[in-house]
Coordinates of C-alpha atoms in Angstrom, one line a residue:
Chain T
M936 CA -43.7 30.9 -34.0
N937 CA -41.0 28.7 -35.6
K938 CA -42.0 25.1 -35.0
E939 CA -38.7 23.8 -36.1
S940 CA -36.5 25.9 -33.8
N941 CA -34.4 24.0 -31.2
L942 CA -36.0 25.9 -28.3
Y943 CA -39.5 25.0 -29.4
T944 CA -38.6 21.4 -29.8
V945 CA -37.0 21.1 -26.4
I946 CA -39.9 22.9 -24.6
Y947 CA -42.4 20.7 -26.6
A948 CA -40.8 17.5 -25.5
G949 CA -40.5 18.7 -21.9
V950 CA -44.2 19.7 -21.7
L951 CA -45.3 16.4 -23.3
V952 CA -43.3 14.3 -20.9
I953 CA -44.7 16.2 -17.9
V954 CA -48.3 15.9 -19.1
V955 CA -47.8 12.2 -19.8
A956 CA -46.2 11.5 -16.5
A957 CA -49.1 13.3 -14.7
A958 CA -51.7 11.3 -16.6
L959 CA -50.0 7.9 -15.9
A960 CA -49.4 8.7 -12.2
F961 CA -53.0 9.7 -11.8
T962 CA -54.3 6.5 -13.4
N963 CA -51.9 4.4 -11.4
Q964 CA -53.1 5.9 -8.1
A965 CA -56.8 5.8 -9.1
L966 CA -56.7 2.1 -10.0
K967 CA -54.2 0.9 -7.4
E968 CA -56.8 -0.4 -4.9
T969 CA -58.7 -2.5 -7.4
Q970 CA -55.5 -3.9 -8.7
K971 CA -54.3 -4.8 -5.2
K972 CA -57.5 -6.6 -4.6
N973 CA -57.1 -8.6 -7.7
E974 CA -53.6 -9.5 -6.7
D975 CA -54.7 -10.6 -3.3
I976 CA -57.4 -12.8 -4.8
D977 CA -54.8 -14.3 -7.2
K978 CA -52.5 -15.0 -4.2
K979 CA -55.3 -16.8 -2.4
I980 CA -56.0 -18.9 -5.4
Q981 CA -52.3 -19.9 -5.5
I982 CA -52.3 -20.8 -1.8
L983 CA -55.4 -22.9 -2.3
R984 CA -53.9 -24.5 -5.4
C985 CA -50.9 -25.8 -3.3
L986 CA -53.5 -27.4 -1.0
N987 CA -54.9 -29.2 -4.1
V988 CA -58.0 -27.0 -3.9
T989 CA -59.2 -25.2 -7.0
A990 CA -61.2 -22.1 -6.6
N991 CA -62.4 -19.4 -9.0
T992 CA -62.4 -15.7 -8.4
K993 CA -65.9 -15.6 -6.9
E994 CA -65.6 -18.4 -4.4
V995 CA -62.0 -18.0 -3.4
E996 CA -62.6 -15.7 -0.4
A997 CA -65.0 -18.0 1.2
K998 CA -63.0 -21.1 0.6
Y999 CA -59.8 -19.4 1.8
D1000 CA -61.5 -18.3 5.0
E1001 CA -62.9 -21.8 5.5
L1002 CA -59.6 -23.7 5.0
I1003 CA -56.9 -21.4 6.3
K1004 CA -57.2 -21.6 10.1
E1005 CA -54.2 -19.6 11.1
S1006 CA -51.3 -17.6 9.6
F1007 CA -48.3 -16.2 11.3
L1008 CA -44.7 -15.1 10.6
V1009 CA -41.6 -16.9 11.7
N1010 CA -37.9 -15.8 11.7
K1011 CA -35.1 -18.0 10.3
D1012 CA -34.1 -19.0 13.9
G1013 CA -37.6 -20.4 14.5
S1014 CA -39.0 -17.6 16.6
K1015 CA -42.2 -15.9 15.8
A1016 CA -42.4 -12.4 14.4
E1017 CA -45.1 -9.7 14.5
G1018 CA -47.2 -8.9 11.5
D1019 CA -49.8 -10.1 9.0
A1020 CA -48.6 -13.2 7.1
F1021 CA -50.8 -12.5 4.1
K1022 CA -49.6 -9.0 3.5
E1023 CA -45.9 -9.6 4.2
D1024 CA -43.6 -8.9 1.2
I1025 CA -42.0 -12.3 0.6
A1026 CA -39.1 -10.9 -1.4
K1027 CA -38.1 -8.7 1.4
A1028 CA -38.6 -11.5 4.0
Y1029 CA -36.2 -13.7 2.2
A1030 CA -33.6 -11.0 1.8
N1031 CA -33.5 -10.6 5.6
G1032 CA -34.4 -14.1 6.7
T1033 CA -37.1 -12.6 9.0
A1034 CA -40.9 -12.6 9.0
L1035 CA -41.4 -15.6 6.8
P1036 CA -45.1 -16.4 6.3
V1037 CA -46.6 -19.7 7.4
F1038 CA -50.3 -20.6 6.8
V1039 CA -51.9 -23.4 8.7
A1040 CA -54.8 -25.0 6.9
K1041 CA -57.2 -27.8 7.7
V1042 CA -58.1 -29.9 4.6
D1043 CA -60.6 -32.8 5.3
G1044 CA -59.8 -32.7 9.0
A1045 CA -56.0 -32.9 8.5
T1046 CA -53.6 -30.1 9.4
K1047 CA -51.4 -28.8 6.5
Y1048 CA -48.6 -26.3 6.7
V1049 CA -48.2 -23.9 3.8
F1050 CA -44.8 -22.3 3.2
A1051 CA -44.0 -19.5 0.7
M1052 CA -41.2 -19.9 -1.7
R1053 CA -39.4 -17.3 -3.9
G1054 CA -36.5 -17.5 -6.3
T1055 CA -35.4 -16.6 -9.8
G1056 CA -36.0 -18.3 -13.1
L1057 CA -34.4 -17.5 -16.4
W1058 CA -36.1 -14.1 -17.2
G1059 CA -37.4 -13.0 -13.9
P1060 CA -38.8 -13.9 -10.5
I1061 CA -40.5 -17.2 -9.8
W1062 CA -42.5 -18.0 -6.7
G1063 CA -44.8 -20.6 -5.3
Y1064 CA -46.2 -22.3 -2.2
L1065 CA -45.5 -25.7 -0.8
S1066 CA -47.7 -27.5 1.7
L1067 CA -46.6 -30.2 4.1
N1068 CA -48.7 -32.8 5.9
D1069 CA -48.9 -32.7 9.7
D1070 CA -45.8 -34.9 9.9
K1071 CA -44.0 -31.8 8.6
N1072 CA -42.0 -33.9 6.2
T1073 CA -44.2 -35.2 3.4
V1074 CA -45.3 -32.8 0.7
F1075 CA -49.1 -32.5 0.3
G1076 CA -49.1 -30.2 -2.7
T1077 CA -47.2 -27.4 -4.5
D1078 CA -47.9 -24.5 -6.8
F1079 CA -45.5 -22.5 -8.9
S1080 CA -45.9 -19.1 -10.6
N1081 CA -43.7 -17.2 -12.8
A1082 CA -43.5 -13.6 -14.0
G1083 CA -42.0 -14.0 -17.4
E1084 CA -40.6 -17.5 -18.2
T1085 CA -40.8 -18.6 -21.8
P1086 CA -44.3 -19.9 -22.6
G1087 CA -44.2 -23.6 -23.5
L1088 CA -40.7 -24.1 -21.9
G1089 CA -39.8 -22.6 -18.5
A1090 CA -43.4 -21.4 -17.9
E1091 CA -44.5 -25.0 -17.8
I1092 CA -43.5 -25.0 -14.1
S1093 CA -46.8 -23.3 -13.5
T1094 CA -48.8 -26.2 -14.9
S1095 CA -50.3 -28.9 -12.6
K1096 CA -48.4 -31.5 -14.6
F1097 CA -45.2 -30.2 -13.0
S1098 CA -46.4 -29.2 -9.6
S1099 CA -48.4 -32.4 -9.0
Q1100 CA -45.2 -34.5 -9.1
F1101 CA -44.2 -33.2 -5.6
A1102 CA -47.0 -34.8 -3.7
G1103 CA -45.8 -37.5 -1.4
K1104 CA -42.1 -36.6 -1.6
Q1105 CA -40.2 -36.0 1.6
I1106 CA -38.0 -33.0 2.4
F1107 CA -36.2 -34.6 5.4
K1108 CA -34.1 -37.8 5.2
N1109 CA -33.0 -39.3 8.5
G1110 CA -33.9 -36.0 10.3
E1111 CA -31.7 -34.0 8.0
F1112 CA -33.0 -31.3 5.7
K1113 CA -32.5 -32.4 2.1
S1114 CA -35.1 -30.5 0.0
I1115 CA -36.5 -32.0 -3.2
A1116 CA -34.3 -32.0 -6.2
I1117 CA -35.5 -31.1 -9.7
V1118 CA -33.5 -33.2 -12.1
K1119 CA -33.4 -33.7 -15.9
P1120 CA -36.1 -36.1 -16.9
G1121 CA -34.6 -39.6 -16.6
K1122 CA -31.8 -38.6 -14.2
T1123 CA -31.9 -39.4 -10.5
A1124 CA -30.7 -37.6 -7.4
E1125 CA -28.6 -39.3 -4.6
G1126 CA -29.9 -39.3 -1.1
Q1127 CA -33.0 -37.1 -1.6
D1128 CA -36.4 -37.2 -3.3
Y1129 CA -36.6 -35.8 -6.8
V1130 CA -39.0 -34.9 -9.5
D1131 CA -38.5 -34.4 -13.3
G1132 CA -37.7 -30.9 -14.5
I1133 CA -38.9 -29.3 -17.7
S1134 CA -37.3 -30.4 -20.9
G1135 CA -36.1 -27.2 -22.7
G1136 CA -36.6 -25.2 -19.5
T1137 CA -33.3 -26.1 -17.8
I1138 CA -32.5 -22.8 -16.3
T1139 CA -36.0 -22.3 -14.9
S1140 CA -35.9 -25.9 -13.5
Q1141 CA -32.6 -25.2 -11.9
G1142 CA -34.0 -21.9 -10.5
A1143 CA -37.0 -23.8 -9.1
N1144 CA -34.7 -26.4 -7.6
R1145 CA -32.6 -23.6 -5.9
M1146 CA -35.8 -21.8 -4.8
I1147 CA -37.2 -24.9 -3.0
Y1148 CA -33.9 -25.5 -1.2
D1149 CA -33.3 -21.8 -0.2
S1150 CA -36.9 -21.1 0.8
L1151 CA -37.5 -24.2 2.8
N1152 CA -34.0 -23.9 4.4
N1153 CA -35.3 -20.7 6.0
Y1154 CA -38.1 -22.6 7.7
V1155 CA -36.0 -25.6 8.9
E1156 CA -35.6 -24.3 12.4
F1157 CA -39.3 -23.6 12.7
I1158 CA -40.2 -27.0 11.3
K1159 CA -37.8 -28.9 13.6
Q1160 CA -38.7 -27.1 16.9
N1161 CA -42.4 -28.1 16.4
N1162 CA -41.8 -31.7 15.9
Chain C
M1129 CA -70.4 19.0 -42.2
N1130 CA -71.6 15.5 -42.8
L1131 CA -70.2 13.1 -40.3
F1132 CA -70.8 10.0 -42.4
S1133 CA -70.1 11.4 -45.9
A1134 CA -69.2 8.9 -48.6
K1135 CA -65.5 9.7 -48.0
N1136 CA -65.7 9.1 -44.3
K1137 CA -67.6 5.8 -44.8
E1138 CA -64.8 4.8 -47.1
I1139 CA -62.2 5.7 -44.4
L1140 CA -64.1 3.6 -41.8
L1141 CA -65.0 0.6 -43.9
A1142 CA -62.2 0.1 -46.4
P1143 CA -59.8 -1.3 -43.8
I1144 CA -62.3 -4.0 -42.9
S1145 CA -62.0 -5.7 -46.3
K1146 CA -60.3 -4.1 -49.3
K1147 CA -57.5 -2.5 -47.3
N1148 CA -57.5 -4.9 -44.4
P1149 CA -54.3 -4.3 -42.4
V1150 CA -53.6 -8.0 -41.8
I1151 CA -54.7 -9.8 -44.9
V1152 CA -54.0 -7.1 -47.5
Q1153 CA -51.4 -4.9 -46.0
M1154 CA -49.7 -7.8 -44.1
L1155 CA -49.3 -5.8 -40.9
G1156 CA -49.6 -6.9 -37.3
I1157 CA -49.2 -10.6 -38.2
C1158 CA -47.0 -11.3 -35.2
S1159 CA -49.5 -10.5 -32.6
A1160 CA -52.2 -12.2 -34.7
L1161 CA -50.3 -15.4 -34.4
A1162 CA -49.6 -15.1 -30.7
V1163 CA -53.0 -14.4 -29.0
T1164 CA -55.4 -16.4 -31.2
A1165 CA -55.2 -19.8 -29.6
K1166 CA -58.4 -19.1 -27.8
L1167 CA -61.4 -16.9 -28.8
E1168 CA -61.6 -14.9 -25.6
P1169 CA -58.2 -13.3 -25.6
S1170 CA -58.6 -12.7 -29.4
I1171 CA -61.7 -10.6 -28.6
V1172 CA -60.0 -8.7 -25.7
M1173 CA -57.0 -8.0 -27.9
A1174 CA -59.2 -6.8 -30.8
V1175 CA -61.1 -4.4 -28.5
S1176 CA -57.9 -3.2 -26.9
V1177 CA -56.3 -2.5 -30.3
V1178 CA -59.4 -0.7 -31.6
V1179 CA -59.3 1.6 -28.5
V1180 CA -55.6 2.2 -28.7
I1181 CA -55.4 2.9 -32.4
A1182 CA -58.6 5.1 -32.5
F1183 CA -57.5 7.3 -29.5
A1184 CA -53.8 7.4 -30.6
N1185 CA -54.9 8.6 -34.0
V1186 CA -57.2 11.2 -32.5
I1187 CA -54.6 12.6 -30.1
I1188 CA -52.0 12.8 -32.8
S1189 CA -54.5 14.5 -35.1
L1190 CA -55.5 17.0 -32.4
I1191 CA -51.9 18.1 -31.8
R1192 CA -50.6 17.6 -35.3
K1193 CA -50.2 21.3 -36.0
T1194 CA -48.0 21.7 -33.0
I1195 CA -45.7 18.7 -33.4
P1196 CA -42.1 19.7 -34.4
N1197 CA -41.3 17.6 -37.4
R1198 CA -38.0 16.4 -36.2
I1199 CA -39.4 14.6 -33.1
R1200 CA -42.7 13.5 -34.5
I1201 CA -41.9 9.8 -34.3
I1202 CA -41.0 10.2 -30.7
V1203 CA -44.2 12.1 -30.0
Q1204 CA -46.2 9.3 -31.7
L1205 CA -44.4 6.7 -29.7
V1206 CA -45.0 8.5 -26.4
V1207 CA -48.7 8.9 -27.2
A1208 CA -49.0 5.2 -28.1
A1209 CA -47.1 4.1 -25.1
V1210 CA -49.3 6.1 -22.7
L1211 CA -52.4 4.6 -24.2
V1212 CA -51.0 1.1 -24.1
T1213 CA -50.1 1.6 -20.5
L1214 CA -53.5 2.9 -19.7
V1215 CA -55.2 -0.2 -21.3
S1216 CA -52.9 -2.5 -19.4
E1217 CA -53.6 -0.8 -16.1
V1218 CA -57.4 -0.9 -16.7
L1219 CA -57.2 -4.6 -17.6
K1220 CA -55.2 -5.2 -14.5
A1221 CA -57.9 -3.6 -12.4
Y1222 CA -61.0 -5.0 -14.2
A1223 CA -60.0 -8.1 -16.0
Y1224 CA -57.1 -9.5 -14.0
D1225 CA -57.0 -13.0 -15.5
M1226 CA -57.1 -11.6 -19.0
S1227 CA -54.3 -9.2 -18.2
K1228 CA -52.2 -12.1 -16.9
Q1229 CA -52.8 -14.0 -20.1
L1230 CA -52.2 -11.1 -22.4
S1231 CA -49.6 -9.3 -20.4
V1232 CA -46.8 -9.4 -22.9
F1233 CA -49.0 -8.8 -25.9
I1234 CA -50.7 -5.8 -24.5
G1235 CA -47.3 -4.2 -24.2
L1236 CA -46.7 -5.4 -27.8
I1237 CA -49.6 -3.3 -29.1
L1238 CA -47.1 -0.5 -28.9
T1239 CA -44.8 -2.2 -31.5
N1240 CA -47.8 -3.1 -33.6
C1241 CA -46.9 -1.9 -37.1
I1242 CA -50.6 -0.9 -37.7
L1243 CA -50.6 1.6 -34.8
M1244 CA -47.4 3.5 -35.8
G1245 CA -48.3 3.3 -39.5
R1246 CA -51.8 4.9 -39.0
M1247 CA -50.4 7.7 -36.9
E1248 CA -47.7 8.5 -39.3
A1249 CA -49.7 8.1 -42.5
F1250 CA -53.1 9.3 -41.4
G1251 CA -53.3 11.0 -38.0
L1252 CA -50.6 13.5 -38.9
N1253 CA -52.4 14.8 -41.9
N1254 CA -56.1 14.6 -41.2
G1255 CA -58.7 16.0 -38.8
P1256 CA -59.6 14.3 -35.5
W1257 CA -63.0 12.8 -36.7
E1258 CA -61.5 11.3 -39.8
A1259 CA -58.5 10.1 -37.7
F1260 CA -60.9 8.5 -35.3
L1261 CA -62.8 6.7 -38.1
D1262 CA -59.6 5.5 -39.6
G1263 CA -58.3 4.2 -36.3
V1264 CA -61.6 2.4 -35.6
G1265 CA -61.6 1.0 -39.1
H1266 CA -58.1 -0.4 -39.0
G1267 CA -58.5 -1.7 -35.4
A1268 CA -61.7 -3.4 -36.5
G1269 CA -60.1 -4.9 -39.6
Y1270 CA -57.3 -6.3 -37.5
G1271 CA -59.7 -7.5 -34.8
L1272 CA -62.0 -9.2 -37.3
I1273 CA -59.2 -11.3 -38.6
L1274 CA -58.1 -12.1 -35.0
I1275 CA -61.5 -13.2 -34.0
I1276 CA -62.0 -15.4 -37.1
V1277 CA -58.6 -17.0 -36.5
G1278 CA -59.3 -17.4 -32.8
F1279 CA -62.7 -18.9 -33.6
F1280 CA -61.3 -21.7 -35.8
R1281 CA -58.3 -22.4 -33.7
E1282 CA -60.3 -22.8 -30.5
L1283 CA -63.0 -24.8 -32.2
L1284 CA -60.7 -27.2 -34.0
G1285 CA -57.9 -27.2 -31.4
S1286 CA -59.8 -27.5 -28.2
G1287 CA -63.4 -28.3 -29.3
T1288 CA -64.7 -25.3 -27.3
L1289 CA -65.8 -21.7 -27.9
L1290 CA -65.2 -19.1 -25.2
G1291 CA -64.4 -22.0 -23.0
I1292 CA -67.7 -23.7 -23.5
K1293 CA -67.7 -27.1 -25.1
V1294 CA -69.5 -27.0 -28.5
I1295 CA -68.5 -30.3 -30.1
P1296 CA -70.8 -32.9 -28.6
Q1297 CA -69.3 -35.8 -26.7
I1298 CA -70.8 -38.3 -29.1
F1299 CA -68.4 -37.1 -31.8
Y1300 CA -65.5 -38.0 -29.5
N1301 CA -67.1 -41.4 -28.9
W1302 CA -67.1 -41.9 -32.6
G1303 CA -63.4 -41.3 -32.7
Y1304 CA -63.1 -37.5 -33.4
V1305 CA -60.0 -36.0 -31.9
N1306 CA -59.1 -32.4 -31.2
N1307 CA -56.3 -31.2 -33.5
G1308 CA -53.6 -30.2 -31.1
L1309 CA -51.6 -28.6 -33.9
M1310 CA -54.2 -25.9 -34.1
I1311 CA -53.1 -24.5 -30.8
L1312 CA -49.6 -24.0 -32.0
P1313 CA -48.6 -20.7 -33.7
P1314 CA -47.8 -22.1 -37.1
M1315 CA -51.5 -23.1 -37.6
A1316 CA -52.5 -19.5 -37.1
L1317 CA -50.3 -18.6 -40.0
I1318 CA -51.9 -21.2 -42.2
T1319 CA -55.4 -20.1 -41.0
I1320 CA -54.5 -16.5 -42.0
A1321 CA -53.3 -17.8 -45.3
V1322 CA -56.6 -19.6 -45.9
I1323 CA -58.4 -16.4 -45.1
I1324 CA -56.3 -14.5 -47.5
W1325 CA -56.9 -17.1 -50.2
V1326 CA -60.7 -16.9 -49.8
H1327 CA -60.5 -13.1 -49.6
R1328 CA -58.5 -12.8 -52.8
A1329 CA -60.6 -15.3 -54.6
R1330 CA -63.7 -13.1 -53.9
N1331 CA -61.9 -9.8 -54.7
K1332 CA -60.3 -10.3 -58.1
D1333 CA -58.9 -6.7 -58.1
L1334 CA -56.6 -7.6 -55.2
Q1335 CA -54.8 -10.3 -57.2
E1336 CA -51.4 -9.5 -58.4
K1337 CA -50.9 -9.8 -62.1

């Protein structure tokens, strides 16, 4: 058989691709469940981090069950929706403005409300969680994650140095939703609370700024009606 | 057939010192700079690279007589890409934190010059057992340097090893300070340079005239 003929080359490439695709699909299916479990654990760690609670992989399940008392879904108009808040796909929820997850936690006897956020950074999605005190105005804690921001620059939003700035800031001023601005270090924002952005991570900071506004804006009706 | 004949031993062991891919052949420097700020990711990266190079080499060697010459680079790339994806999937399932830390770099094993170089230069022309030894040897040679660099960078940069504090508190009380520069990539380059210096000083035959 002529190894260099066009027919052989084309068939060879075709068979190779099919074998490879089958192998990858099989592994993906076989490992999916374990990977999903890891992602869920990671999500719980993030939610706990926004409540200023650190947990490692082993203790996270117990701590999560202990602190998170209730979770439900709300629509943009403030009405409740059916479904499991933890499993809900946040990206899809924001696209439709429906079924947005809310987690209610009790930390040291005080009620905290956790809201999910999602937006875009420079290279890809960024997301996070923000918790409010029971006045539903003052921020208790935040946590930010990113898929592929530049390490050392935009990816710094995932550090506690950045996220800890939010504690104590208020998202409403005189009963009006203002969000919290992320400004260039040294600058100020008029009429709303603000924190310092990341030097050298301008686009990511702007993305996080937009993310906080857009995400919390979806919850405004829900927050108002319960006050 | 002798599995560990003198020739096979040479194939396995030469890349660890005299033909080391990083400090003699100057390959794979990029990833060596990126992942070595801590010892633990260095070790995981080293193991991943050993696995990927060894199996990629074996697979290429097994199918070497069927590969059409014109698309051989594409075939090598596909084989390497599959293995890298598999490693990444397995890490995601069993070492999630590690996979989050290494995510980009695991993907970059694919572009690691050592990997393609060994498949093209060795896997295509030799039997599977020799190819396996060659892959393990080169992976180990690369991994060894990674681990040495990771060891010094974590020790001097953070005062820890594998996350455990090893420099006693009393040193800090006396005024010792962790060298933050060690965590930055440039110091990995300098650490590798020092390793090369020591290595050449001990192996006179490697010195250029």
